[in-house]
């Protein structure tokens, strides 16, 4: 258990500008690797746990730090806009909880307004709102005998590159002013460096320079990397040495991360170099290092989200039952099982970005949602604007101009001037001359303005790591089904509720807790089933295996086994051939199980035969729940065979009926038993309670999601 917890946020630090990261493609492409020297960070990383695929929740500082400090995604902590947003009153922060358990809590930020404005100073005993390393060291020396939580936020790597608000020695920023002078001279313009120094207008001079160079990546990227190296060799090295002299790093959990990176922030082909824009990997992928003597140094390639820092830090702090202080469930999960090799990382990582009209960015009315995305290990699913808003009647109840502004913001997602935009003026004229809002909306959908704007994209990150070639999910039925699943997840999350139940749309609910210890026989059989499932995945690949849902208890046991095999994830598609003749309890059970266990569920009402489904979805192998003493699987047939031309995988082929009941009882697996269309719990098994999932508000959300997807298709968003 660490004495101190030290979080170091290096604002704007790219994921690849640190030694442990193997992916240096862009640094090599732009000939910038030769400028990179991060030996100070690298020495820390050598003794720490390093994540190569850590994902931020936003391309903005406030929203990202709010996620780190709360364990919640932006729709839930409510810090979504860069300026006018304020942290939800109900959200408990990391310093608030640690303070309750006896920690002295300290915040030191080079730009304190980024924490004060959204309410992120909540829970801190001591706050430094400007760069003041000496003042911080004086305080730390006074309180170092106490348990301490420290968050240090450095802005040196942020633009203007090579400039630091804290000069560790006279002339520390001379290189910045020399680069500034040279770049202005290349434009044919003189600049008064001394006046800029005296008046403190380095930000204004830098921003004007970037506009002159159109934020060109070839010009700015080398300066950025030089700035990273300067920070590492200069201020950060000085900071870390001083922390060591105060004996604050010896028994401390040290977490080093960034809120976002710097890179492609416009369209894929644009050379624009920045961050407050597109959810490109060069911006949302960030470095993440955890160092403590109890953690074995290693590099982990599993994807993780920054929301998972909150539970990880609190768990490592050694605070018993800290979860009892939270009245809601987190979006993040502790990373300790991932670090120990017991679980995979975060299956899905959510990010979002909003944009503002330039005239008044501090007004909520001047912001609009640009992109929301879910990133997996292999793909990124993006939604542009807010198409779901136009499936609700309240938008059409707005006044004419408010209605049109909502349409443009929600579906065109770019700043526009109502007085100058020809389409806006045309549609407003139609409304003022008696056309209904529905008629005007249909005209908008037929316009080239709308047709030329993306609504949805998929990026294949392995085949297209630079994200140059977005796929349109409306062009292929398989992509449509795949995307609709993630779109539903995004919509549920964006309802912004702090869930007070044991469900979370982007986190699988813990189900199947042990009621009793498994016998050796059951443990051996379970391990054999897990090996069968793993072998099947390696042999066929996840997209070539189909699992078919039935109401039988064997299916619930099989799905639980798969979930156990892959650390709470079911990677295969689950198909339900719906005959439309099932009892309503079957549908209730199916939908609740799908929500709670995160099933990639495909419901088929128009396919009457298994053969057609196999052909349509290109299934090579079918995973079934046959048992040893079931009619369809005889003893001696084995776990994998061919049946009517299809490879059939039977992970339960060595289970007897009694084994299955023992497995269900031991792990309290929910299943469905019907007698006269009524639930009967465990079919009379003595002493066992009904473990069927209870209907909840999220059941209704699933129904709403299906209705939403239908209406999206009606509007032409999905084929």
XYZ file of C-alpha atoms in Angstrom:
719
model
C 0.000 0.000 0.000
C 1.583 3.314 -1.080
C 2.047 6.127 1.403
C 1.540 8.819 -1.226
C -0.378 8.968 -4.506
C 1.115 11.243 -7.156
C -0.716 11.891 -10.420
C 1.337 13.719 -13.046
C -0.656 15.078 -15.984
C 1.485 16.231 -18.911
C -1.033 18.194 -20.932
C -0.971 17.522 -24.703
C 1.684 14.744 -24.622
C 1.318 12.349 -27.569
C 1.289 8.596 -26.940
C 4.337 8.011 -29.185
C 6.575 10.701 -27.652
C 7.886 8.422 -24.932
C 10.433 5.633 -25.153
C 8.377 2.563 -24.194
C 5.855 3.090 -27.012
C 6.807 0.868 -29.989
C 4.513 2.661 -32.454
C 6.611 5.510 -33.853
C 5.126 5.560 -37.383
C 4.179 9.238 -37.487
C 7.413 10.390 -35.877
C 9.334 8.530 -38.586
C 7.007 9.675 -41.388
C 7.526 13.364 -40.512
C 11.222 12.882 -39.717
C 10.741 13.933 -36.081
C 12.123 10.913 -34.224
C 15.621 12.431 -34.309
C 14.394 15.258 -32.052
C 12.958 13.002 -29.347
C 14.829 12.586 -26.053
C 12.715 11.574 -23.047
C 15.342 9.878 -20.886
C 13.754 11.155 -17.641
C 10.353 9.703 -18.462
C 12.000 6.561 -19.826
C 13.811 5.885 -16.538
C 10.491 6.081 -14.697
C 8.821 3.860 -17.301
C 11.541 1.194 -16.944
C 10.368 0.583 -13.377
C 6.655 0.910 -14.089
C 3.661 -0.638 -15.818
C 3.315 1.000 -19.237
C 0.171 0.906 -21.365
C 0.592 1.286 -25.127
C -3.128 1.725 -25.868
C -4.504 4.123 -23.272
C -7.482 6.095 -24.595
C -8.661 9.504 -23.426
C -12.333 10.423 -23.199
C -12.005 13.772 -24.977
C -9.735 16.002 -27.030
C -10.250 18.743 -24.416
C -8.437 19.170 -21.090
C -11.441 19.747 -18.810
C -13.525 16.767 -19.918
C -10.567 14.392 -19.866
C -9.420 15.371 -16.368
C -13.007 15.139 -15.128
C -13.056 11.500 -16.301
C -9.765 10.756 -14.518
C -11.001 12.328 -11.284
C -14.459 10.667 -11.312
C -14.191 7.389 -13.255
C -17.096 8.564 -15.436
C -17.480 9.326 -19.132
C -18.343 12.942 -20.101
C -22.109 12.412 -20.541
C -22.259 11.343 -16.889
C -19.862 13.722 -15.171
C -21.336 16.560 -17.319
C -18.047 18.364 -18.101
C -18.544 18.149 -21.856
C -18.053 21.706 -23.120
C -14.692 23.442 -22.797
C -15.732 26.384 -20.666
C -19.418 26.506 -19.705
C -19.769 22.941 -18.340
C -19.747 22.218 -14.597
C -19.172 18.895 -12.836
C -22.354 17.104 -11.765
C -23.099 17.867 -8.102
C -23.562 14.171 -7.380
C -20.188 13.144 -8.820
C -17.600 12.286 -6.174
C -14.008 13.078 -7.086
C -10.842 11.175 -6.288
C -9.505 13.885 -3.916
C -12.900 14.100 -2.178
C -12.849 10.396 -1.311
C -9.148 10.300 -0.405
C -9.600 13.355 1.797
C -12.342 11.507 3.701
C -9.846 8.719 4.390
C -7.161 10.988 5.798
C -5.150 12.145 2.784
C -3.855 15.692 2.405
C -4.942 16.629 -1.118
C -2.905 18.991 -3.291
C -3.478 20.368 -6.796
C -0.777 22.232 -8.704
C -1.753 23.383 -12.195
C 0.031 25.659 -14.644
C -3.437 26.823 -15.716
C -5.774 26.612 -12.750
C -8.799 27.987 -14.595
C -9.018 24.630 -16.393
C -9.859 23.062 -13.021
C -11.663 25.919 -11.303
C -14.144 26.665 -14.090
C -15.673 23.151 -14.315
C -15.557 22.513 -10.553
C -12.595 20.111 -10.614
C -10.956 21.700 -7.564
C -13.558 19.929 -5.453
C -11.910 18.001 -2.620
C -8.457 19.632 -2.674
C -7.016 21.060 0.572
C -4.286 23.031 -1.184
C -4.380 24.557 -4.684
C -1.731 26.259 -6.827
C -3.478 27.940 -9.768
C -0.348 29.004 -11.677
C 3.072 27.491 -12.346
C 4.793 27.710 -8.958
C 7.104 24.735 -8.454
C 9.025 26.349 -5.590
C 5.826 27.144 -3.707
C 4.668 23.572 -4.229
C 7.940 22.121 -2.927
C 7.720 24.286 0.196
C 4.226 22.967 0.949
C 5.176 19.349 0.268
C 8.111 19.590 2.648
C 5.724 20.704 5.398
C 3.185 17.900 4.897
C 5.359 15.023 3.639
C 4.911 13.000 6.843
C 1.174 12.750 6.147
C -0.459 10.552 3.523
C -0.743 12.745 0.492
C -2.596 12.862 -2.807
C -0.924 15.173 -5.310
C -2.106 16.069 -8.812
C 0.443 18.044 -10.822
C -0.657 19.454 -14.169
C 2.119 20.613 -16.515
C 1.390 22.750 -19.603
C 4.950 22.853 -21.062
C 4.182 20.432 -23.929
C 1.033 22.382 -24.848
C 1.277 25.179 -27.394
C 3.125 27.453 -27.676
C 5.685 24.669 -28.122
C 9.080 25.099 -26.408
C 7.664 27.722 -24.012
C 7.328 27.108 -20.269
C 5.380 29.214 -17.793
C 7.945 28.202 -15.178
C 11.548 29.046 -16.071
C 13.918 26.831 -14.095
C 16.765 29.235 -14.893
C 17.159 32.635 -16.631
C 16.950 32.311 -20.395
C 15.079 28.977 -20.236
C 12.664 30.189 -22.952
C 15.261 31.756 -25.258
C 14.979 28.870 -27.735
C 11.236 29.492 -28.052
C 11.729 33.155 -28.964
C 14.483 32.274 -31.439
C 12.208 29.801 -33.261
C 9.409 32.366 -33.185
C 11.654 35.019 -34.772
C 12.889 32.643 -37.501
C 9.411 31.469 -38.465
C 8.085 35.017 -38.704
C 11.072 36.013 -40.852
C 10.243 33.177 -43.256
C 6.859 34.813 -43.817
C 8.600 38.111 -44.631
C 7.341 39.752 -41.448
C 9.414 41.291 -38.650
C 8.460 40.743 -35.024
C 9.431 42.625 -31.859
C 10.525 39.812 -29.551
C 11.379 42.096 -26.649
C 7.874 43.615 -26.638
C 6.349 40.126 -26.662
C 8.495 39.156 -23.657
C 7.740 42.354 -21.752
C 3.978 42.302 -22.398
C 3.639 38.512 -21.992
C 2.032 38.107 -25.431
C 3.737 34.851 -26.396
C 0.366 33.085 -26.802
C -0.982 35.766 -29.150
C 2.212 35.772 -31.224
C 2.192 31.978 -31.451
C -1.458 31.678 -32.460
C -1.023 34.308 -35.171
C 2.015 32.424 -36.448
C 0.075 29.124 -36.600
C -2.630 30.835 -38.648
C -0.003 32.150 -41.063
C 1.266 28.583 -41.533
C -2.284 27.152 -41.586
C -1.353 24.898 -38.639
C 0.791 22.896 -41.041
C 1.938 19.592 -39.555
C 5.288 19.628 -41.389
C 6.110 22.982 -39.775
C 4.731 22.442 -36.271
C 5.395 18.757 -35.565
C 9.221 19.148 -35.289
C 8.781 22.078 -32.885
C 6.338 20.039 -30.832
C 8.775 17.119 -30.459
C 11.621 19.485 -29.569
C 9.332 20.948 -26.903
C 8.655 17.480 -25.457
C 12.392 16.802 -25.205
C 13.028 20.201 -23.633
C 10.406 19.568 -20.957
C 11.776 16.093 -20.200
C 15.380 17.253 -19.966
C 14.549 20.532 -18.242
C 11.641 21.308 -15.971
C 10.379 17.743 -15.524
C 13.834 16.383 -14.670
C 14.278 19.214 -12.160
C 10.799 18.510 -10.698
C 11.358 14.784 -10.289
C 14.806 15.220 -8.780
C 13.373 17.611 -6.190
C 10.554 15.173 -5.383
C 13.211 12.521 -4.774
C 15.180 14.834 -2.507
C 12.031 15.281 -0.423
C 11.712 11.438 -0.260
C 8.219 11.590 -1.744
C 8.723 9.095 -4.588
C 10.154 6.115 -2.671
C 6.841 4.712 -1.400
C 4.426 6.439 -3.746
C 2.079 5.272 -6.444
C 3.161 7.458 -9.370
C 0.752 7.755 -12.289
C 1.910 9.631 -15.398
C -0.639 10.335 -18.120
C -1.815 12.924 -20.596
C -5.284 14.323 -21.118
C -4.915 14.213 -24.923
C -2.251 14.333 -27.613
C -1.512 16.617 -30.549
C -1.959 15.526 -34.161
C -4.559 15.186 -36.875
C -7.537 17.109 -35.594
C -9.409 17.722 -38.850
C -10.345 15.429 -41.744
C -8.048 12.394 -42.321
C -6.249 13.951 -45.309
C -5.791 17.385 -43.685
C -2.251 18.428 -42.593
C -3.775 20.490 -39.727
C -1.801 19.890 -36.513
C -3.758 20.431 -33.296
C -5.993 18.645 -30.797
C -9.423 20.158 -30.057
C -11.024 18.361 -32.983
C -11.430 14.945 -34.550
C -11.218 11.775 -32.440
C -8.101 10.650 -34.290
C -5.785 8.209 -32.513
C -2.912 10.702 -32.588
C -5.046 12.842 -30.254
C -7.043 10.407 -28.088
C -4.268 7.828 -27.579
C -2.161 8.930 -24.623
C 0.772 7.646 -22.562
C -0.002 5.939 -19.253
C 2.546 4.748 -16.667
C 1.899 3.351 -13.170
C 4.916 2.917 -10.883
C 5.057 1.444 -7.392
C 7.385 -1.121 -5.750
C 4.499 -3.622 -5.564
C 3.919 -3.480 -9.345
C 6.094 -5.631 -11.591
C 7.491 -3.542 -14.478
C 5.965 -4.529 -17.822
C 4.474 -3.165 -21.004
C 0.800 -3.966 -21.635
C -0.791 -3.739 -25.080
C -4.402 -4.158 -23.916
C -6.625 -1.163 -24.560
C -7.580 0.783 -21.425
C -9.562 3.978 -20.863
C -8.558 6.849 -18.607
C -11.856 6.368 -16.717
C -10.277 3.250 -15.214
C -7.659 5.274 -13.315
C -10.191 6.287 -10.650
C -10.999 2.767 -9.351
C -7.387 1.629 -9.854
C -5.944 4.412 -7.696
C -8.547 3.990 -4.956
C -8.003 0.253 -4.838
C -4.216 0.644 -4.660
C -4.650 3.215 -1.883
C -5.700 0.323 0.322
C -9.025 1.827 1.317
C -11.435 -0.936 2.260
C -14.929 -0.793 0.794
C -14.371 2.562 -0.886
C -17.103 1.575 -3.341
C -19.644 1.836 -0.520
C -19.195 5.616 -0.633
C -20.371 5.797 -4.256
C -24.153 5.995 -4.792
C -23.695 5.060 -8.462
C -21.674 2.714 -10.639
C -18.525 3.767 -12.476
C -17.755 3.580 -16.172
C -14.183 2.581 -15.357
C -12.932 -0.644 -13.825
C -9.803 -1.341 -11.810
C -6.759 -2.127 -13.953
C -5.129 -4.345 -11.333
C -6.493 -7.631 -12.790
C -5.195 -6.507 -16.196
C -1.797 -5.704 -14.701
C -1.743 -9.119 -12.985
C -2.613 -10.851 -16.264
C -5.959 -12.074 -14.987
C -8.284 -9.962 -17.170
C -8.237 -8.132 -20.453
C -8.327 -4.340 -20.464
C -11.274 -2.159 -21.430
C -13.164 -3.821 -24.261
C -14.655 -0.496 -25.333
C -13.429 3.053 -24.759
C -15.775 5.988 -25.309
C -14.624 9.455 -26.426
C -16.382 12.590 -27.615
C -15.661 16.087 -28.864
C -17.776 19.239 -29.026
C -17.124 22.365 -31.093
C -18.157 25.966 -30.537
C -19.127 28.986 -32.594
C -16.265 31.481 -32.373
C -18.358 34.459 -31.249
C -19.123 33.280 -27.688
C -17.560 29.945 -26.647
C -18.559 30.459 -23.001
C -22.256 30.161 -23.846
C -23.690 26.656 -23.873
C -25.936 27.628 -26.789
C -22.865 28.164 -28.965
C -21.604 24.587 -28.637
C -22.573 21.604 -30.751
C -21.661 17.923 -30.565
C -19.283 16.981 -33.378
C -18.175 13.379 -32.836
C -18.823 10.527 -30.450
C -16.962 7.271 -30.740
C -16.399 3.838 -29.293
C -12.938 2.404 -29.863
C -12.243 -1.321 -29.625
C -8.933 -3.107 -30.112
C -9.617 -3.447 -33.829
C -12.067 -0.726 -34.879
C -13.367 2.739 -34.147
C -17.080 3.558 -34.529
C -17.909 7.250 -34.975
C -21.220 9.107 -34.902
C -21.274 12.684 -36.226
C -23.689 15.243 -34.806
C -26.839 14.222 -32.969
C -29.071 12.321 -35.401
C -31.075 10.803 -32.549
C -32.456 14.236 -31.640
C -34.606 14.214 -34.757
C -36.331 11.010 -33.807
C -38.002 12.777 -30.895
C -41.053 14.998 -31.267
C -39.819 17.789 -29.012
C -37.394 19.137 -31.638
C -40.314 19.759 -33.984
C -42.087 21.731 -31.249
C -39.423 24.441 -31.207
C -39.950 27.874 -32.691
C -38.997 28.173 -36.367
C -35.507 29.621 -35.965
C -34.652 27.444 -32.955
C -35.807 24.401 -34.915
C -33.587 25.236 -37.893
C -30.590 25.949 -35.679
C -31.079 22.564 -34.023
C -31.192 20.892 -37.436
C -27.986 22.565 -38.630
C -26.124 21.933 -35.395
C -27.321 18.365 -35.021
C -26.868 17.156 -38.602
C -24.315 19.492 -40.235
C -22.223 19.994 -37.050
C -20.224 23.015 -38.164
C -20.282 26.739 -37.307
C -22.550 28.729 -39.614
C -23.940 32.243 -39.875
C -27.751 32.163 -40.183
C -27.638 35.486 -42.016
C -25.268 34.205 -44.692
C -26.039 30.506 -45.139
C -28.220 30.164 -48.260
C -29.829 26.878 -47.239
C -30.774 28.242 -43.824
C -32.348 31.348 -45.361
C -34.232 29.234 -47.925
C -35.672 26.880 -45.314
C -36.565 29.697 -42.935
C -38.455 31.399 -45.775
C -40.417 28.167 -46.352
C -41.373 28.021 -42.679
C -42.452 31.658 -42.628
C -44.620 31.036 -45.691
C -46.582 28.191 -44.148
C -44.597 25.004 -44.818
C -44.647 22.542 -41.943
C -41.469 21.655 -40.057
C -41.712 18.093 -41.331
C -41.827 19.324 -44.936
C -38.875 21.626 -44.345
C -36.956 18.830 -42.611
C -37.475 16.558 -45.613
C -36.160 19.319 -47.905
C -33.104 19.561 -45.670
C -32.493 15.801 -45.921
C -32.604 16.072 -49.728
C -30.100 18.943 -49.841
C -26.486 18.518 -50.974
C -25.409 20.134 -47.708
C -26.767 17.153 -45.793
C -25.846 14.463 -48.330
C -22.212 15.588 -48.349
C -21.838 15.353 -44.578
C -20.901 12.091 -42.881
C -23.246 10.698 -40.279
C -21.430 7.482 -39.367
C -17.948 6.010 -39.965
C -15.997 2.893 -39.111
C -12.203 2.772 -39.127
C -10.343 -0.550 -39.275
C -7.406 0.314 -37.039
C -5.164 -2.621 -37.919
C -5.543 -2.353 -41.689
C -5.783 1.457 -41.642
C -3.794 2.719 -38.615
C -3.609 6.268 -40.027
C -7.427 6.372 -40.275
C -7.392 7.549 -43.874
C -10.180 5.362 -45.252
C -13.461 5.481 -43.306
C -16.009 2.771 -44.046
C -19.659 3.701 -44.472
C -21.724 1.266 -42.364
C -24.789 1.847 -44.569
C -23.128 0.177 -47.574
C -22.946 -3.369 -46.224
C -25.572 -5.326 -44.227
C -22.956 -6.837 -41.907
C -21.432 -3.427 -41.194
C -24.921 -2.029 -40.582
C -25.685 -4.665 -37.945
C -22.256 -4.288 -36.388
C -22.496 -0.498 -36.245
C -26.045 -0.459 -34.909
C -24.843 -2.381 -31.854
C -22.233 0.261 -30.988
C -24.557 3.109 -31.905
C -27.015 1.765 -29.361
C -24.267 1.740 -26.744
C -23.408 5.364 -27.519
C -27.061 6.449 -27.310
C -27.584 4.729 -23.948
C -24.447 6.320 -22.545
C -25.460 9.766 -23.788
C -28.613 9.684 -21.693
C -26.193 10.863 -19.020
C -27.666 8.998 -16.071
C -25.613 8.144 -13.003
C -26.819 4.567 -12.754
C -27.932 3.572 -9.294
C -28.482 -0.048 -10.313
C -25.891 -2.690 -11.068
C -25.980 -2.016 -14.807
C -23.769 0.164 -16.998
C -24.149 0.404 -20.792
C -20.389 0.369 -21.415
C -19.391 -1.908 -18.539
C -20.490 -5.513 -18.157
C -22.368 -6.188 -14.938
C -20.789 -8.627 -12.497
C -23.000 -11.690 -12.629
C -22.416 -15.260 -11.561
C -20.689 -14.667 -8.236
C -19.699 -17.855 -6.454
C -22.349 -19.241 -4.143
C -20.176 -22.223 -3.197
C -16.735 -23.508 -4.175
C -16.680 -25.754 -7.260
C -15.711 -29.408 -6.805
C -12.495 -30.705 -8.337
C -14.533 -32.586 -10.932
C -16.454 -29.459 -11.901
C -13.291 -27.355 -11.924
C -11.556 -29.834 -14.258
C -14.520 -29.941 -16.608
C -14.757 -26.150 -16.644
C -11.072 -25.826 -17.531
C -11.528 -28.318 -20.371
C -14.489 -26.292 -21.710
C -12.436 -23.106 -21.586
C -9.665 -24.757 -23.613
C -12.207 -25.883 -26.222
C -13.530 -22.322 -26.544
C -10.025 -20.815 -26.784
C -8.992 -23.349 -29.425
C -12.100 -22.545 -31.452
C -11.317 -18.830 -31.417
C -7.738 -19.451 -32.529
C -8.828 -21.858 -35.271
C -11.750 -19.967 -36.782
C -11.547 -16.339 -35.575
C -14.322 -14.542 -33.709
C -16.207 -13.318 -36.803
C -16.497 -16.849 -38.218
C -18.101 -18.384 -35.116
C -21.793 -18.093 -34.342
C -23.511 -18.860 -31.036
C -27.244 -19.489 -31.257
C -29.558 -18.357 -28.495
C -32.267 -20.699 -27.211
C -34.363 -20.512 -24.070
C -32.716 -23.640 -22.665
C -30.542 -23.514 -19.568
C -27.658 -25.036 -21.565
C -27.386 -21.848 -23.625
C -27.138 -19.662 -20.521
C -24.412 -21.933 -19.148
C -22.516 -21.858 -22.458
C -22.658 -18.062 -22.675
C -21.427 -17.804 -19.087
C -18.545 -20.161 -19.905
C -17.558 -17.987 -22.867
C -17.740 -14.900 -20.653
C -15.524 -16.615 -18.073
C -13.037 -17.665 -20.772
C -12.494 -14.114 -22.046
C -12.614 -12.197 -18.755
C -16.223 -10.943 -18.840
C -16.309 -10.518 -22.634
C -18.325 -12.566 -25.126
C -16.479 -11.914 -28.416
C -18.741 -13.958 -30.699
C -21.934 -12.891 -32.406
C -25.032 -14.392 -30.782
C -27.923 -15.147 -33.124
C -31.566 -15.605 -32.216
C -33.783 -17.111 -34.903
C -37.010 -15.592 -33.666
C -40.048 -17.674 -34.649
C -42.346 -14.933 -33.287
C -44.097 -17.662 -31.298
C -42.042 -17.499 -28.098
C -43.531 -16.540 -24.743
C -42.931 -12.940 -23.698
C -40.737 -14.176 -20.834
C -38.303 -15.597 -23.382
C -37.848 -12.189 -24.990
C -37.530 -10.536 -21.599
C -34.870 -13.026 -20.550
C -32.985 -12.707 -23.862
C -32.917 -8.910 -23.813
C -31.908 -8.648 -20.162
C -29.146 -11.203 -20.634
C -27.935 -9.347 -23.736
C -27.765 -6.061 -21.816
C -26.160 -7.402 -18.663
C -23.585 -9.583 -20.404
C -22.860 -7.276 -23.354
C -23.976 -9.716 -26.041
C -23.436 -8.825 -29.689
C -27.005 -10.006 -30.347
C -28.432 -10.335 -33.841
C -32.175 -11.014 -33.917
C -33.419 -12.594 -37.128
C -37.102 -12.620 -37.902
C -36.932 -13.121 -41.655
C -34.631 -16.141 -41.810
C -36.442 -19.451 -41.494
C -33.517 -21.861 -41.801
C -30.139 -22.177 -40.173
C -28.538 -22.721 -43.578
C -29.610 -19.270 -44.796
C -28.221 -17.603 -41.666
C -24.881 -19.400 -42.091
C -24.629 -18.259 -45.699
C -25.710 -14.675 -45.047
C -23.355 -14.101 -42.107
C -20.476 -16.258 -43.423
C -20.396 -18.534 -40.386
C -17.801 -21.311 -40.541
C -18.411 -22.849 -37.139
C -21.393 -23.015 -34.825
C -20.940 -23.177 -31.046
C -23.717 -25.231 -29.479
C -24.643 -26.257 -25.938
C -25.048 -30.024 -26.324
C -24.226 -32.152 -23.238
C -22.735 -35.603 -22.836
C -26.084 -37.243 -22.144
C -28.135 -35.090 -24.561
C -29.685 -36.741 -27.573
C -27.778 -34.688 -30.122
C -24.312 -35.327 -28.654
C -23.368 -38.920 -27.890
C -20.479 -40.035 -25.728
C -17.339 -40.407 -27.813
C -18.261 -37.833 -30.480
C -15.890 -35.245 -28.968
C -16.060 -31.463 -28.686
C -15.778 -30.598 -32.389
C -17.396 -32.413 -35.280
C -19.102 -31.874 -38.612
C -22.870 -31.811 -38.751
C -24.766 -31.343 -42.012
C -21.727 -29.687 -43.597
C -21.138 -27.286 -40.672
C -18.356 -27.429 -38.080
C -20.007 -27.822 -34.708
C -18.170 -26.898 -31.496
C -19.529 -28.386 -28.252
C -17.749 -26.956 -25.172
C -20.224 -28.787 -22.877
C -19.845 -32.171 -24.578
C -18.225 -33.687 -21.454
C -20.883 -32.299 -19.028
C -23.664 -34.520 -17.712
C -27.086 -33.159 -16.709
C -25.979 -33.229 -13.069
C -22.727 -31.437 -13.948
C -24.740 -28.699 -15.592
C -26.983 -28.230 -12.574
C -23.913 -28.149 -10.329
C -22.333 -25.501 -12.553
C -25.477 -23.343 -12.543
C -25.821 -23.684 -8.769
C -22.145 -22.945 -8.049
C -21.953 -19.795 -10.157
C -25.597 -18.707 -9.741
C -26.085 -18.494 -13.491
C -29.440 -16.988 -14.495
C -31.535 -19.209 -16.719
C -35.103 -19.524 -17.884
C -37.506 -22.277 -16.919
C -41.036 -22.149 -18.240
C -44.054 -24.154 -17.230
C -47.297 -22.802 -18.571
C -45.447 -19.599 -19.543
C -44.513 -18.901 -15.914
C -41.061 -18.722 -14.365
C -40.347 -21.710 -12.139
C -36.869 -20.866 -10.896
C -34.662 -23.955 -10.772
C -37.351 -26.493 -11.744
C -37.813 -27.592 -8.190
C -34.120 -27.919 -7.321
C -34.143 -27.858 -3.493
C -32.779 -24.843 -1.643
C -32.042 -22.741 -4.732
C -33.572 -19.316 -5.395
C -34.681 -18.133 -8.794
C -31.652 -16.378 -10.339
C -33.448 -15.045 -13.377
C -32.369 -11.457 -14.268
C -34.922 -8.980 -13.031
C -36.557 -6.590 -15.447
C -35.121 -3.073 -15.155
C -35.144 0.338 -16.753
C -32.396 -0.864 -19.085
C -34.788 -3.445 -20.510
C -36.901 -0.544 -21.720
C -33.769 1.150 -23.047
C -33.110 -1.894 -25.232
C -36.613 -1.605 -26.666
C -36.080 2.113 -27.232
C -32.790 1.347 -28.987
C -34.488 -1.061 -31.406
C -37.182 1.519 -32.139
C -34.518 4.200 -32.589
C -32.638 2.086 -35.156
C -35.879 1.459 -37.073
C -36.581 5.187 -37.245
C -32.992 5.896 -38.315
C -33.502 3.574 -41.250
C -36.758 5.363 -42.077
C -34.841 8.633 -42.263
C -32.237 7.142 -44.565
C -29.346 6.944 -42.097
C -29.020 3.182 -42.294
C -29.682 0.865 -45.194
